[in-house]
PDB file of C-alpha atoms in Angstrom:
ATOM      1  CA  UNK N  10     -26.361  -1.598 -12.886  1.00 65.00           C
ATOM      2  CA  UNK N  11     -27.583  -1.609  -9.343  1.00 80.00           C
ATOM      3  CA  UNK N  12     -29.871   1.750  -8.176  1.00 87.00           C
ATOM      4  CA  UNK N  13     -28.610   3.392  -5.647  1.00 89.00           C
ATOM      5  CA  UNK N  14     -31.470   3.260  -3.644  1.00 90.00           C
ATOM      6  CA  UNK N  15     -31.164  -0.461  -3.902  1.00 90.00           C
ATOM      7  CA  UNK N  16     -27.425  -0.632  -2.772  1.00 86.00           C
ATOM      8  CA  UNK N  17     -28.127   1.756   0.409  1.00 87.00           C
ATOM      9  CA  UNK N  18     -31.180  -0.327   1.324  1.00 90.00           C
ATOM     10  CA  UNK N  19     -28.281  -3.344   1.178  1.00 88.00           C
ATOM     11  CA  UNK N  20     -25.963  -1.896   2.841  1.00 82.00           C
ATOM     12  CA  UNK N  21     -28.065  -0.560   6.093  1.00 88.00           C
ATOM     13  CA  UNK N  22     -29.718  -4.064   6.452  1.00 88.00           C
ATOM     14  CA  UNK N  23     -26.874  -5.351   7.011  1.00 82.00           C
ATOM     15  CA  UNK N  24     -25.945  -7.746   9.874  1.00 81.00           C
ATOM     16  CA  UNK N  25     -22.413  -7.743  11.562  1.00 74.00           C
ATOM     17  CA  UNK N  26     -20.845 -10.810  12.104  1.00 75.00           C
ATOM     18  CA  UNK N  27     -18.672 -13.394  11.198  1.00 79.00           C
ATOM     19  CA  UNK N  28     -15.019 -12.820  10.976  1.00 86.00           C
ATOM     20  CA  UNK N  29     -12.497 -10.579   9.447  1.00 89.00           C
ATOM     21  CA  UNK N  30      -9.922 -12.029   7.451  1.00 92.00           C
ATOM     22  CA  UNK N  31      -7.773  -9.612   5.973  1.00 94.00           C
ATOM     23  CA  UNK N  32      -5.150 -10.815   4.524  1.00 95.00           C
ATOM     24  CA  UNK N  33      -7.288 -13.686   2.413  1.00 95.00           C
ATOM     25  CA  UNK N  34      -9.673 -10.788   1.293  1.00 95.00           C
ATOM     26  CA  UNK N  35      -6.330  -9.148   0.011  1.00 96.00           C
ATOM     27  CA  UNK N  36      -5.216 -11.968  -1.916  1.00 96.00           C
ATOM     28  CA  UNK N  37      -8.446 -12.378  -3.153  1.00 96.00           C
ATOM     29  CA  UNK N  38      -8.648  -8.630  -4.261  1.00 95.00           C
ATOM     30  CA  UNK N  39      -5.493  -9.202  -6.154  1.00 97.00           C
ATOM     31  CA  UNK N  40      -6.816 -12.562  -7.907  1.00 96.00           C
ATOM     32  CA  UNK N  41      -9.444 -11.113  -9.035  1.00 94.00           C
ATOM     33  CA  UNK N  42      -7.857  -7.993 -10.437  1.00 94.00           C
ATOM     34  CA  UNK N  43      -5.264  -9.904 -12.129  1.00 95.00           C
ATOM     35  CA  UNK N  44      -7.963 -12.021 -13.992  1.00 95.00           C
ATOM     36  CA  UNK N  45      -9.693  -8.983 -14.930  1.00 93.00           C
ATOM     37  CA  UNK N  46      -6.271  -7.088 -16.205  1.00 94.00           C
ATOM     38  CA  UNK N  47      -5.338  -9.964 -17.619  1.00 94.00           C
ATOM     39  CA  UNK N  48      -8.855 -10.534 -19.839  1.00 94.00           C
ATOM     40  CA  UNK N  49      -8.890  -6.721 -20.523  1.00 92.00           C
ATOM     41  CA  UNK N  50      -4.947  -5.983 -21.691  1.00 90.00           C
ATOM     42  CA  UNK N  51      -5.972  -2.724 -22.943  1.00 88.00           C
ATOM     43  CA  UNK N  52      -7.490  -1.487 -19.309  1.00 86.00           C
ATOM     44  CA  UNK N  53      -3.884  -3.236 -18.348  1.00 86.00           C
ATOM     45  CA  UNK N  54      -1.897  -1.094 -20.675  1.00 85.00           C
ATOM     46  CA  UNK N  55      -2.709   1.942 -18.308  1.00 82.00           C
ATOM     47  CA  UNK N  56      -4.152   1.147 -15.417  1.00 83.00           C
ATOM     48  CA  UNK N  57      -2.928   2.344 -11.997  1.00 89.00           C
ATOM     49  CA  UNK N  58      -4.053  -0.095  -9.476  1.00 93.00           C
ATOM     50  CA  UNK N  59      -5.590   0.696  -6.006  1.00 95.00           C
ATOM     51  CA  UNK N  60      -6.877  -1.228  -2.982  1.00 95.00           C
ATOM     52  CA  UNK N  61      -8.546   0.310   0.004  1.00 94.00           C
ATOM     53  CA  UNK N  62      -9.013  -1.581   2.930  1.00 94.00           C
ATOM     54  CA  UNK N  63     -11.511  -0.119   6.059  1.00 93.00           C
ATOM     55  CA  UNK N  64     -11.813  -1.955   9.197  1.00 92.00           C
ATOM     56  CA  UNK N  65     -13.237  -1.515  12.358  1.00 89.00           C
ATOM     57  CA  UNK N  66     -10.855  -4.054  14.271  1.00 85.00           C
ATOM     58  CA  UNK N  67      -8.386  -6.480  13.637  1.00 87.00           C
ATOM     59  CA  UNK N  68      -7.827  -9.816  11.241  1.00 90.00           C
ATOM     60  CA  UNK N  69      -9.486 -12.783  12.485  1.00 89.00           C
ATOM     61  CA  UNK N  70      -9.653 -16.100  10.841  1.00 88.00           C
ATOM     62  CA  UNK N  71      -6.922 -15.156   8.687  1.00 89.00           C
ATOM     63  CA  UNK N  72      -5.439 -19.132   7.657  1.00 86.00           C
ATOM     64  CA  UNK N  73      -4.664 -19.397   4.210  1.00 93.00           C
ATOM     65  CA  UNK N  74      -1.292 -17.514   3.456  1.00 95.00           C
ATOM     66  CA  UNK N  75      -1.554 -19.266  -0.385  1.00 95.00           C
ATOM     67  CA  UNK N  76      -4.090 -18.074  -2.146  1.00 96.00           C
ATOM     68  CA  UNK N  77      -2.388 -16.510  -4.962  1.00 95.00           C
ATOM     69  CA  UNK N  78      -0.489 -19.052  -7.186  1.00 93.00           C
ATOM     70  CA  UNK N  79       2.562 -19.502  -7.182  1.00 92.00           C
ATOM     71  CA  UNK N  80       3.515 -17.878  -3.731  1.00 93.00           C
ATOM     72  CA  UNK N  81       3.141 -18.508   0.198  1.00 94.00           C
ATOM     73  CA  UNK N  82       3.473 -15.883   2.328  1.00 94.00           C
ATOM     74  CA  UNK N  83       4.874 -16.043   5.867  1.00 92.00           C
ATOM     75  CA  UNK N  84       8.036 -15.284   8.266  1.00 92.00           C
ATOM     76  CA  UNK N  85      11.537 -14.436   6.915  1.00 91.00           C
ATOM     77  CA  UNK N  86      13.712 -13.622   9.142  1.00 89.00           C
ATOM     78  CA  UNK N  87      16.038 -13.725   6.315  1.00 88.00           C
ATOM     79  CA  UNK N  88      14.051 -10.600   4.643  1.00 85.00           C
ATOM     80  CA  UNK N  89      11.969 -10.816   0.907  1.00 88.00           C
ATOM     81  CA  UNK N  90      13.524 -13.339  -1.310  1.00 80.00           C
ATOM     82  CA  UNK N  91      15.779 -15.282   1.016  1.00 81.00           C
ATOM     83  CA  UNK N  92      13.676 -17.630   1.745  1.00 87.00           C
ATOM     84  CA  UNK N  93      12.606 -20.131  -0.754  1.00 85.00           C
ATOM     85  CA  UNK N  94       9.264 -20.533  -1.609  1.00 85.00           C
ATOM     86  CA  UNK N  95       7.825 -18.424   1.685  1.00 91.00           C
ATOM     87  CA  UNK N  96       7.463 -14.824   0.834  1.00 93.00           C
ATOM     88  CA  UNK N  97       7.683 -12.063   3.768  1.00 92.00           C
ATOM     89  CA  UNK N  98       9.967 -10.305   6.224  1.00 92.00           C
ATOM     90  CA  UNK N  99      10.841 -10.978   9.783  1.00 90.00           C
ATOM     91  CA  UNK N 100       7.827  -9.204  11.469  1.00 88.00           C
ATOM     92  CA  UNK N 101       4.467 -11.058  12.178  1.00 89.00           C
ATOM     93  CA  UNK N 102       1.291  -8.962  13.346  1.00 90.00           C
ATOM     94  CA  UNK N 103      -1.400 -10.262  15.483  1.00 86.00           C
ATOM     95  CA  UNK N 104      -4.761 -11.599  14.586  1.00 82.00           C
ATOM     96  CA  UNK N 105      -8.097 -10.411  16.593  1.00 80.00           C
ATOM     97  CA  UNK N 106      -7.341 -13.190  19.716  1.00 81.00           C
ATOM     98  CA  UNK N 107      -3.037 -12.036  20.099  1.00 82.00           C
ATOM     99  CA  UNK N 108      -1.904 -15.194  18.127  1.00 83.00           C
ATOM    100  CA  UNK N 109       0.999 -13.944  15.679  1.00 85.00           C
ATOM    101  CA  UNK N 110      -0.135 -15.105  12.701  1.00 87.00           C
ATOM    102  CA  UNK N 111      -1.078 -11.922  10.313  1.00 92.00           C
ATOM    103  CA  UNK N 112       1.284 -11.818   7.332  1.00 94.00           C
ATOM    104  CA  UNK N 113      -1.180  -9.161   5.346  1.00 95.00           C
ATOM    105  CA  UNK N 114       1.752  -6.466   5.125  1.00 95.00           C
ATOM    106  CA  UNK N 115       3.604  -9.516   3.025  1.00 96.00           C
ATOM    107  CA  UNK N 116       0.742  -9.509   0.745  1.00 97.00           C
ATOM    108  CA  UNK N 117       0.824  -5.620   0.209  1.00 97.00           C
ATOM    109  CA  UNK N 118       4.257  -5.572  -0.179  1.00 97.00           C
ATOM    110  CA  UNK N 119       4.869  -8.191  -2.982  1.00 96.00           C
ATOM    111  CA  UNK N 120       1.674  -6.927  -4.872  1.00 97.00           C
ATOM    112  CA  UNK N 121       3.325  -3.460  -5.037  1.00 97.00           C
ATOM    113  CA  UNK N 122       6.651  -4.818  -5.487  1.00 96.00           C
ATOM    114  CA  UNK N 123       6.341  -8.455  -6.905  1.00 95.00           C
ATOM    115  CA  UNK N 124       2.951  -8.726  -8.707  1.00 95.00           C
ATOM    116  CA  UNK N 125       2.565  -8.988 -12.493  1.00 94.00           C
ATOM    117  CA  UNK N 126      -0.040  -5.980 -12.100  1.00 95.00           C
ATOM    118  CA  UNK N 127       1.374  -3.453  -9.665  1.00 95.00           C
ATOM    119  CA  UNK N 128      -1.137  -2.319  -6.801  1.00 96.00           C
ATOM    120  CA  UNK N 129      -1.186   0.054  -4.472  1.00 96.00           C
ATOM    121  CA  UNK N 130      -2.990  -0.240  -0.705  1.00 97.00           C
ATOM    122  CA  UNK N 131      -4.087   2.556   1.337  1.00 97.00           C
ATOM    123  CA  UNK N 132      -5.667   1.585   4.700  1.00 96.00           C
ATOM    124  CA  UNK N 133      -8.388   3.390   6.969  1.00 96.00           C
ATOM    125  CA  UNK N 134      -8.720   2.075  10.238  1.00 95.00           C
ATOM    126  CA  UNK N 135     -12.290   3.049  11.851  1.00 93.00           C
ATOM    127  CA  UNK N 136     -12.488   3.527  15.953  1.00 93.00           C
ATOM    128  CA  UNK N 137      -9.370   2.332  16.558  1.00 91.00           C
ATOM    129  CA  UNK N 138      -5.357   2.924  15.568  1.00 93.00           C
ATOM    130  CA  UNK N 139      -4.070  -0.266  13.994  1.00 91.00           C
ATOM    131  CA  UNK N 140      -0.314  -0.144  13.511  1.00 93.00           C
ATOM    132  CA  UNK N 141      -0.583  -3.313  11.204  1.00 93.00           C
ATOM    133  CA  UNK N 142      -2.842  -1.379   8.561  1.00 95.00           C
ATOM    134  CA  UNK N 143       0.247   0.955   8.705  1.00 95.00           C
ATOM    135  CA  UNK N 144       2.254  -1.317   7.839  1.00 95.00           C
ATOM    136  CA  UNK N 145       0.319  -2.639   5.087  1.00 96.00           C
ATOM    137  CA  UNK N 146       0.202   0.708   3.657  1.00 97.00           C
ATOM    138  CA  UNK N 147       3.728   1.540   4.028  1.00 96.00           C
ATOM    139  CA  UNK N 148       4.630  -1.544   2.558  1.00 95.00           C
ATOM    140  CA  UNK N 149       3.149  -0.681  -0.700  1.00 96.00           C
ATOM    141  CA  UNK N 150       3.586   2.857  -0.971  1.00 96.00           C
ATOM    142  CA  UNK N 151       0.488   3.631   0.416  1.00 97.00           C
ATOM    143  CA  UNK N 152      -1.617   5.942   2.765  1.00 96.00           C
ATOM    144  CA  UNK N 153      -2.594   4.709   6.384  1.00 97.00           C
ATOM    145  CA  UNK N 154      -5.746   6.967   7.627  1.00 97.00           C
ATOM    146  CA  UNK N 155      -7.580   6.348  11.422  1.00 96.00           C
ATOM    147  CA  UNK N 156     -11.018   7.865  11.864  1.00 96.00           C
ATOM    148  CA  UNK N 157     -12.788   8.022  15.162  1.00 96.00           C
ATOM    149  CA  UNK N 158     -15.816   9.835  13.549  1.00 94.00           C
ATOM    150  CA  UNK N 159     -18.231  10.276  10.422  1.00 91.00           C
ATOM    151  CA  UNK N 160     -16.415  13.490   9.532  1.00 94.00           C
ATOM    152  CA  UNK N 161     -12.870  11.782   9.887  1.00 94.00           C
ATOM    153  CA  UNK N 162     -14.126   8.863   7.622  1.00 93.00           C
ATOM    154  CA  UNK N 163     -15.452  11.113   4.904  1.00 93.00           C
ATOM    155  CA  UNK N 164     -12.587  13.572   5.255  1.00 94.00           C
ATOM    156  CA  UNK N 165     -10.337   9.682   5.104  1.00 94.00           C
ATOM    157  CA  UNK N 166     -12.119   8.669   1.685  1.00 92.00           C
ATOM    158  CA  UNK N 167     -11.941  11.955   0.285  1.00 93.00           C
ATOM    159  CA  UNK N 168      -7.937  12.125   0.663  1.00 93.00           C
ATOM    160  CA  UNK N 169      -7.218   8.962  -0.785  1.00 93.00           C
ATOM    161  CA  UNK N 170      -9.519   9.539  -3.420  1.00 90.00           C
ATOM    162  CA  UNK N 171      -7.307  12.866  -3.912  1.00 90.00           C
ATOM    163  CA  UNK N 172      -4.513  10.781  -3.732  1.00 89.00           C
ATOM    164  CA  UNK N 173      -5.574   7.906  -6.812  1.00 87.00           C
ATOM    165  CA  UNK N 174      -6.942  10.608  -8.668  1.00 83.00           C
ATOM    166  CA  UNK N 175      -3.752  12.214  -9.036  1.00 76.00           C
ATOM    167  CA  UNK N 176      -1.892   9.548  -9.703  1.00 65.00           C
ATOM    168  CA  UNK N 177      -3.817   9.365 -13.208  1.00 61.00           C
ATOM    169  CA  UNK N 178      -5.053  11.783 -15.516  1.00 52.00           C
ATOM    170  CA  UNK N 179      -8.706  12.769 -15.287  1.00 49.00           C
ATOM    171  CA  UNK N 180     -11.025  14.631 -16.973  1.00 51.00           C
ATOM    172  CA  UNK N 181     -13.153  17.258 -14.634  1.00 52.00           C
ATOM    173  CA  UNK N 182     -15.888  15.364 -13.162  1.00 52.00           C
ATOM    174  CA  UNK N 183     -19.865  16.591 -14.012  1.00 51.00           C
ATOM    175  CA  UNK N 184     -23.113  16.105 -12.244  1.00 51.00           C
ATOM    176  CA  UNK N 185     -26.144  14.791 -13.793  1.00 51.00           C
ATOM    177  CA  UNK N 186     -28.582  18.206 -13.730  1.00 53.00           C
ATOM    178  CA  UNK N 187     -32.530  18.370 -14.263  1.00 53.00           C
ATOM    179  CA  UNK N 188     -33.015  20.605 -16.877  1.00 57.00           C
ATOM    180  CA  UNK N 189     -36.827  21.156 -16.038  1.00 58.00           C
ATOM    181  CA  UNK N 190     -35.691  22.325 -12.666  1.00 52.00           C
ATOM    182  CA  UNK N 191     -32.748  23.641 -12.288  1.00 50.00           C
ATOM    183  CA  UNK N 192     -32.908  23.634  -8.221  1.00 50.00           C
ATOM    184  CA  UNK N 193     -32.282  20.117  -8.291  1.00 52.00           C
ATOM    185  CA  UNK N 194     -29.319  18.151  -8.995  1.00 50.00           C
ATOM    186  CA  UNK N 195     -29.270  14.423  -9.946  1.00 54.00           C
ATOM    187  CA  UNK N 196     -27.359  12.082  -7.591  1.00 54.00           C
ATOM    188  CA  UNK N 197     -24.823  10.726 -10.403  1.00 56.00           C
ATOM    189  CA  UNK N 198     -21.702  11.769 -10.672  1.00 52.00           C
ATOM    190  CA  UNK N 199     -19.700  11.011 -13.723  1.00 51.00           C
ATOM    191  CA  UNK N 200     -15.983  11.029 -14.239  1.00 51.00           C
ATOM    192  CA  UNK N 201     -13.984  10.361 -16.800  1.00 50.00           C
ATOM    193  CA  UNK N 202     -10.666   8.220 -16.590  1.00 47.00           C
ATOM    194  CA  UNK N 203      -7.761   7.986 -19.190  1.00 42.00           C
TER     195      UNK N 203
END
């Protein structure tokens, strides 16, 4: 794998930008998780299934509604499953520029109730409250977090990572430690899932 070193050095030159679209980058999560369950039956067998989404703002650029196969996802007024081919309720939640057009809570909600591989979605918002992450959370039996601050976005990762790691059984995790001096720890921590 990747050294840590290397990842940090990745992740601090990075350059904002772009757009945010969070409802394709859901679907996508999902495709991609479903290949891999799918190619890997016995992770499958036992797997609890968790997405975490962290954003510091709301969708933009969010078009394609049909990225998984097989469904669409947009308004029902009519509620889940009344509605032909379109899956989704009667609410609609606004993109970055107002335009109601944000159908991410659908997504979360038929990949915790629909999906071949169940998933769960918890949702930290960073800087600001955003009632659609909520939503997306709620609609999936998740946990919605907002964090103004460092310390509330540590404190936010460490309860939902309380929160997955209950839902499955774990062995105690154990630090790497230097046995030629015993002052310093390694920076891996290793845990064991079953």
């Amino acid at each position: 794998g990747t050294s840590p070193s290397t990842v940090v050095s990745q992740l601090e030159n990075l350059e904002a930008g772009g757009s945010t679209p969070l409802g394709e980058a859901l679907q996508d999560t999902y495709k991609f998780n479903h290949t891999y369950l799918n190619n890997n039956p016995e992770a499958a067998e036992c797997s609890a299934n968790f997405v975490l989404t962290v954003t510091d703002g709301y969708p933009s650029n969010d078009g394609s509604w049909s990225r998984i196969s097989g469904v669409t996802f947009g308004k029902c007024t009519s509620g889940y499953n009344n509605c032909g081919t379109t899956y989704g309720d009667a609410d609609v939640w606004p993109d970055s520029s107002g335009s109601l057009n944000n159908y991410m809570d659908d997504v979360a909600h038929w990949m915790y109730n629909k999906a071949t591989y169940k998933h769960t979605v918890h949702s930290i918002a960073f800087g600001l409250d955003n009632p659609m992450l909520g939503d997306v959370a709620d609609s999936s039996d998740g946990i919605y977090i907002t964090a103004y601050n460092e310390e509330q976005l540590m404190n936010a990762f460490y309860s939902l990572g309380l929160s997955m790691t209950n839902a499955i059984s774990f062995a105690a995790p154990a630090i790497s430690v230097d046995e030629e001096n015993r002052a310093q720890a390694g920076d891996e921590l290793y845990m064991a899932f079953f």
